[in-house]
Structures are given as structure tokens and as C-alpha cells.
């Protein structure tokens, strides 16, 4: 799913009314995510060992480049980075041991992760890090968060995966001002295809 498809899904969910409240909540969460780190490299991203959020890391990186928001580029924290991994894939959970004020930790987990990760998240919060969580049924994780967004566990187009696309889009587009997401999307289409020419 690319940003145009994500924007179309967002509009569909908002228009049907079935998930309009969730769309509003995702916009607020995206705005909070954008404001959370105070410096480049201060946004950390983690998840459970069996489901590290690679996909969201890639989308946030793309969105940060598109919106010229370098502080939105996340540092993906891996459970067992292999020796010799490239720098953007070499950060381990040990990075949480020095996390504190001015930094933010986004934890993406459908269900509660292992106790060891929960403890590290709690420690990072006590040292002043801003904790944001995206979950589906992770009650303990949610209890550690300053900001949380829960994806409904119901059939339909809004899945845990598609929700991550909407969050990355909202984080990059919540600063668009008048016209919001539609105005931003119109500017993006014009940048790609050129200005519209009126034909008489």
C-alpha cells in the first residue's frame, strides 16, 4: 500500500462513518508522534521479537523524507541485530537503556510483548522518554503509554497492517494546515503529474 492508497482508505473509512472516530484518533496520534521527539534520531521504534515493525519503519522513513521532517525518521530497535548489520539495522534493544528526555519510543504490537521489553519500556518512561503505542489487544503495553492508538479487532478494511499505513501518513500530513490531508494529496499529485491544464 502506497501513500495514495492509504489516503484513499482513510477517506473511505471517514466517509462511511463506521470508523470515522478512529480516523480522527489516528490523526491525533500521528500529530502526537510527529511532535514527540525533539531532535533527529530521537524517535525509536520497537515491537515484539517475532514481529519487528520493519514495515512501519520503512514507511515513516519515506514519509519523513517526503514531508522534510527528518525527526520523523525512526531508529528501528531489533532484538538480535546480526554482527556487521548496516547502521540503520544495527540498533538493539540496549539502546533503550539510555533513552530519556527529548526522545520518543513508538511500540507497535498487536498483543502484549514479553515482560523483558515491557520492563525496558517502563524504565525508558521513568527516565523521561515519551511512550506511544499502537496495539490491538495489548493492555499492559497500553498502561505504559502517554499516547495510545488501538486498532479494532473486527473484520473490514481496517487491519493492524493498514492502520500502520494510516499512522505514518497522519504523522507526515498533520501539519498541512488549511485543507488538511486532501490539500496535501492534491499538492503531491500535482508535483508528480504537473499542474492541471484547463481545456476549453
Tab-separated table of N, CA, C and O in Angstrom, residues 80-139:
chain	number	residue	atom	x	y	z
A	80	UNK	N	17.756	-8.933	18.036
A	80	UNK	CA	19.052	-9.599	17.855
A	80	UNK	C	19.695	-9.166	16.538
A	80	UNK	O	19.763	-9.956	15.590
A	81	UNK	N	20.166	-7.918	16.454
A	81	UNK	CA	20.810	-7.492	15.201
A	81	UNK	C	22.075	-8.311	14.956
A	81	UNK	O	22.877	-8.486	15.887
A	82	UNK	N	22.254	-8.825	13.739
A	82	UNK	CA	23.441	-9.651	13.478
A	82	UNK	C	24.707	-8.808	13.413
A	82	UNK	O	24.660	-7.622	13.077
A	83	UNK	N	25.854	-9.404	13.725
A	83	UNK	CA	27.121	-8.674	13.602
A	83	UNK	C	27.316	-8.207	12.159
A	83	UNK	O	26.995	-8.930	11.216
A	84	UNK	N	27.798	-6.995	12.004
A	84	UNK	CA	28.047	-6.475	10.670
A	84	UNK	C	26.817	-5.937	9.962
A	84	UNK	O	26.882	-5.616	8.775
A	85	UNK	N	25.688	-5.812	10.675
A	85	UNK	CA	24.480	-5.252	10.045
A	85	UNK	C	24.727	-3.794	9.678
A	85	UNK	O	25.485	-3.095	10.360
A	86	UNK	N	24.115	-3.307	8.583
A	86	UNK	CA	24.278	-1.891	8.241
A	86	UNK	C	23.754	-1.006	9.367
A	86	UNK	O	22.915	-1.447	10.167
A	87	UNK	N	24.261	0.229	9.448
A	87	UNK	CA	23.918	1.092	10.591
A	87	UNK	C	22.417	1.214	10.871
A	87	UNK	O	22.013	1.197	12.038
A	88	UNK	N	21.591	1.326	9.823
A	88	UNK	CA	20.160	1.523	10.068
A	88	UNK	C	19.474	0.245	10.551
A	88	UNK	O	18.301	0.275	10.928
A	89	UNK	N	20.200	-0.872	10.564
A	89	UNK	CA	19.635	-2.140	11.043
A	89	UNK	C	20.440	-2.727	12.197
A	89	UNK	O	20.261	-3.884	12.548
A	90	UNK	N	21.298	-1.926	12.786
A	90	UNK	CA	22.230	-2.445	13.798
A	90	UNK	C	21.857	-2.087	15.230
A	90	UNK	O	22.495	-2.567	16.166
A	91	UNK	N	20.839	-1.259	15.440
A	91	UNK	CA	20.493	-0.840	16.799
A	91	UNK	C	19.712	-1.938	17.512
A	91	UNK	O	18.734	-2.466	16.980
A	92	UNK	N	20.147	-2.282	18.716
A	92	UNK	CA	19.466	-3.296	19.509
A	92	UNK	C	18.634	-2.679	20.614
A	92	UNK	O	18.635	-1.461	20.819
A	93	UNK	N	17.947	-3.529	21.352
A	93	UNK	CA	17.115	-3.042	22.457
A	93	UNK	C	17.935	-2.371	23.552
A	93	UNK	O	17.399	-1.612	24.358
A	94	UNK	N	19.256	-2.626	23.569
A	94	UNK	CA	20.114	-1.991	24.572
A	94	UNK	C	20.053	-0.473	24.467
A	94	UNK	O	20.328	0.245	25.428
A	95	UNK	N	19.682	0.016	23.292
A	95	UNK	CA	19.553	1.464	23.090
A	95	UNK	C	18.536	2.061	24.066
A	95	UNK	O	18.641	3.239	24.441
A	96	UNK	N	17.566	1.253	24.491
A	96	UNK	CA	16.554	1.745	25.426
A	96	UNK	C	17.146	2.071	26.795
A	96	UNK	O	16.573	2.855	27.550
A	97	UNK	N	18.290	1.477	27.114
A	97	UNK	CA	18.896	1.704	28.422
A	97	UNK	C	19.367	3.142	28.614
A	97	UNK	O	19.572	3.578	29.746
A	98	UNK	N	19.555	3.879	27.522
A	98	UNK	CA	19.995	5.273	27.622
A	98	UNK	C	18.939	6.249	27.108
A	98	UNK	O	19.210	7.428	26.938
A	99	UNK	N	17.739	5.748	26.886
A	99	UNK	CA	16.668	6.596	26.357
A	99	UNK	C	16.094	7.465	27.466
A	99	UNK	O	15.861	6.986	28.577
A	100	UNK	N	15.872	8.754	27.132
A	100	UNK	CA	15.344	9.654	28.158
A	100	UNK	C	14.636	10.855	27.563
A	100	UNK	O	14.045	10.771	26.486
A	101	UNK	N	14.733	11.974	28.226
A	101	UNK	CA	14.006	13.185	27.831
A	101	UNK	C	14.386	13.631	26.423
A	101	UNK	O	15.542	13.536	26.022
A	102	UNK	N	13.386	14.136	25.717
A	102	UNK	CA	13.593	14.602	24.352
A	102	UNK	C	13.474	13.497	23.321
A	102	UNK	O	13.489	13.779	22.125
A	103	UNK	N	13.366	12.252	23.789
A	103	UNK	CA	13.238	11.128	22.876
A	103	UNK	C	11.846	10.512	23.006
A	103	UNK	O	11.149	10.707	24.010
A	104	UNK	N	11.460	9.783	21.985
A	104	UNK	CA	10.160	9.127	21.974
A	104	UNK	C	10.349	7.681	21.545
A	104	UNK	O	11.202	7.374	20.721
A	105	UNK	N	9.532	6.815	22.111
A	105	UNK	CA	9.544	5.401	21.757
A	105	UNK	C	8.160	5.023	21.272
A	105	UNK	O	7.187	5.128	22.027
A	106	UNK	N	8.079	4.591	20.016
A	106	UNK	CA	6.828	4.074	19.456
A	106	UNK	C	6.913	2.557	19.482
A	106	UNK	O	7.814	1.969	18.882
A	107	UNK	N	5.985	1.923	20.186
A	107	UNK	CA	5.951	0.470	20.277
A	107	UNK	C	4.739	-0.025	19.501
A	107	UNK	O	3.611	0.412	19.746
A	108	UNK	N	4.993	-0.929	18.554
A	108	UNK	CA	3.938	-1.464	17.695
A	108	UNK	C	3.791	-2.947	18.007
A	108	UNK	O	4.717	-3.731	17.774
A	109	UNK	N	2.654	-3.326	18.560
A	109	UNK	CA	2.446	-4.721	18.954
A	109	UNK	C	0.951	-5.012	19.016
A	109	UNK	O	0.224	-4.317	19.731
A	110	UNK	N	0.522	-6.022	18.277
A	110	UNK	CA	-0.892	-6.405	18.355
A	110	UNK	C	-1.246	-6.856	19.766
A	110	UNK	O	-2.312	-6.522	20.273
A	111	UNK	N	-0.357	-7.635	20.383
A	111	UNK	CA	-0.589	-8.182	21.714
A	111	UNK	C	0.581	-7.783	22.614
A	111	UNK	O	1.610	-7.313	22.132
A	112	UNK	N	0.432	-7.969	23.894
A	112	UNK	CA	1.489	-7.586	24.830
A	112	UNK	C	2.792	-8.315	24.503
A	112	UNK	O	2.797	-9.542	24.365
A	113	UNK	N	3.898	-7.589	24.391
A	113	UNK	CA	5.193	-8.241	24.165
A	113	UNK	C	5.694	-8.894	25.445
A	113	UNK	O	5.064	-8.792	26.505
A	114	UNK	N	6.840	-9.547	25.358
A	114	UNK	CA	7.421	-10.234	26.509
A	114	UNK	C	7.733	-9.258	27.640
A	114	UNK	O	7.939	-8.062	27.421
A	115	UNK	N	7.770	-9.801	28.866
A	115	UNK	CA	7.981	-8.965	30.048
A	115	UNK	C	9.277	-8.159	29.974
A	115	UNK	O	9.331	-7.027	30.446
A	116	UNK	N	10.327	-8.748	29.373
A	116	UNK	CA	11.600	-8.036	29.295
A	116	UNK	C	11.483	-6.729	28.534
A	116	UNK	O	12.050	-5.704	28.946
A	117	UNK	N	10.748	-6.727	27.431
A	117	UNK	CA	10.551	-5.495	26.662
A	117	UNK	C	9.658	-4.531	27.431
A	117	UNK	O	9.926	-3.324	27.464
A	118	UNK	N	8.620	-5.049	28.072
A	118	UNK	CA	7.749	-4.184	28.870
A	118	UNK	C	8.533	-3.472	29.969
A	118	UNK	O	8.333	-2.283	30.219
A	119	UNK	N	9.461	-4.186	30.603
A	119	UNK	CA	10.271	-3.584	31.660
A	119	UNK	C	11.154	-2.473	31.098
A	119	UNK	O	11.302	-1.407	31.716
A	120	UNK	N	11.757	-2.718	29.950
A	120	UNK	CA	12.610	-1.692	29.338
A	120	UNK	C	11.792	-0.467	28.950
A	120	UNK	O	12.254	0.675	29.062
A	121	UNK	N	10.573	-0.689	28.466
A	121	UNK	CA	9.700	0.428	28.107
A	121	UNK	C	9.371	1.244	29.359
A	121	UNK	O	9.422	2.484	29.355
A	122	UNK	N	9.038	0.554	30.440
A	122	UNK	CA	8.735	1.246	31.696
A	122	UNK	C	9.923	2.037	32.210
A	122	UNK	O	9.767	3.173	32.682
A	123	UNK	N	11.122	1.481	32.079
A	123	UNK	CA	12.328	2.189	32.511
A	123	UNK	C	12.555	3.441	31.668
A	123	UNK	O	12.925	4.505	32.198
A	124	UNK	N	12.356	3.316	30.356
A	124	UNK	CA	12.535	4.466	29.465
A	124	UNK	C	11.540	5.566	29.817
A	124	UNK	O	11.874	6.760	29.810
A	125	UNK	N	10.330	5.184	30.151
A	125	UNK	CA	9.318	6.175	30.548
A	125	UNK	C	9.738	6.889	31.828
A	125	UNK	O	9.610	8.109	31.929
A	126	UNK	N	10.254	6.136	32.795
A	126	UNK	CA	10.677	6.753	34.055
A	126	UNK	C	11.832	7.732	33.853
A	126	UNK	O	11.979	8.693	34.609
A	127	UNK	N	12.643	7.490	32.827
A	127	UNK	CA	13.752	8.409	32.550
A	127	UNK	C	13.312	9.604	31.711
A	127	UNK	O	14.132	10.457	31.375
A	128	UNK	N	12.052	9.669	31.363
A	128	UNK	CA	11.536	10.862	30.686
A	128	UNK	C	11.199	10.703	29.223
A	128	UNK	O	10.790	11.670	28.577
A	129	UNK	N	11.369	9.514	28.656
A	129	UNK	CA	11.025	9.313	27.243
A	129	UNK	C	9.505	9.334	27.072
A	129	UNK	O	8.759	8.918	27.957
A	130	UNK	N	9.080	9.825	25.926
A	130	UNK	CA	7.650	9.842	25.594
A	130	UNK	C	7.318	8.488	24.972
A	130	UNK	O	7.953	8.057	24.005
A	131	UNK	N	6.316	7.792	25.491
A	131	UNK	CA	5.952	6.460	25.023
A	131	UNK	C	4.640	6.542	24.243
A	131	UNK	O	3.633	7.045	24.749
A	132	UNK	N	4.682	6.027	23.017
A	132	UNK	CA	3.486	5.942	22.176
A	132	UNK	C	3.308	4.481	21.774
A	132	UNK	O	4.288	3.798	21.473
A	133	UNK	N	2.073	4.005	21.773
A	133	UNK	CA	1.839	2.610	21.425
A	133	UNK	C	0.722	2.481	20.398
A	133	UNK	O	-0.277	3.201	20.457
A	134	UNK	N	0.930	1.545	19.479
A	134	UNK	CA	-0.092	1.147	18.514
A	134	UNK	C	-0.323	-0.336	18.752
A	134	UNK	O	0.607	-1.137	18.628
A	135	UNK	N	-1.549	-0.698	19.125
A	135	UNK	CA	-1.800	-2.082	19.502
A	135	UNK	C	-3.196	-2.509	19.059
A	135	UNK	O	-3.957	-1.721	18.494
A	136	UNK	N	-3.496	-3.767	19.366
A	136	UNK	CA	-4.841	-4.274	19.119
A	136	UNK	C	-5.442	-4.846	20.410
A	136	UNK	O	-6.596	-4.608	20.708
A	137	UNK	N	-4.649	-5.575	21.155
A	137	UNK	CA	-5.140	-6.109	22.435
A	137	UNK	C	-3.968	-6.248	23.400
A	137	UNK	O	-3.719	-7.332	23.922
A	138	UNK	N	-3.282	-5.152	23.624
A	138	UNK	CA	-2.090	-5.154	24.478
A	138	UNK	C	-2.331	-4.265	25.692
A	138	UNK	O	-1.840	-3.138	25.768
A	139	UNK	N	-3.093	-4.766	26.642
A	139	UNK	CA	-3.485	-3.966	27.797
A	139	UNK	C	-2.324	-3.511	28.667
A	139	UNK	O	-2.292	-2.358	29.106
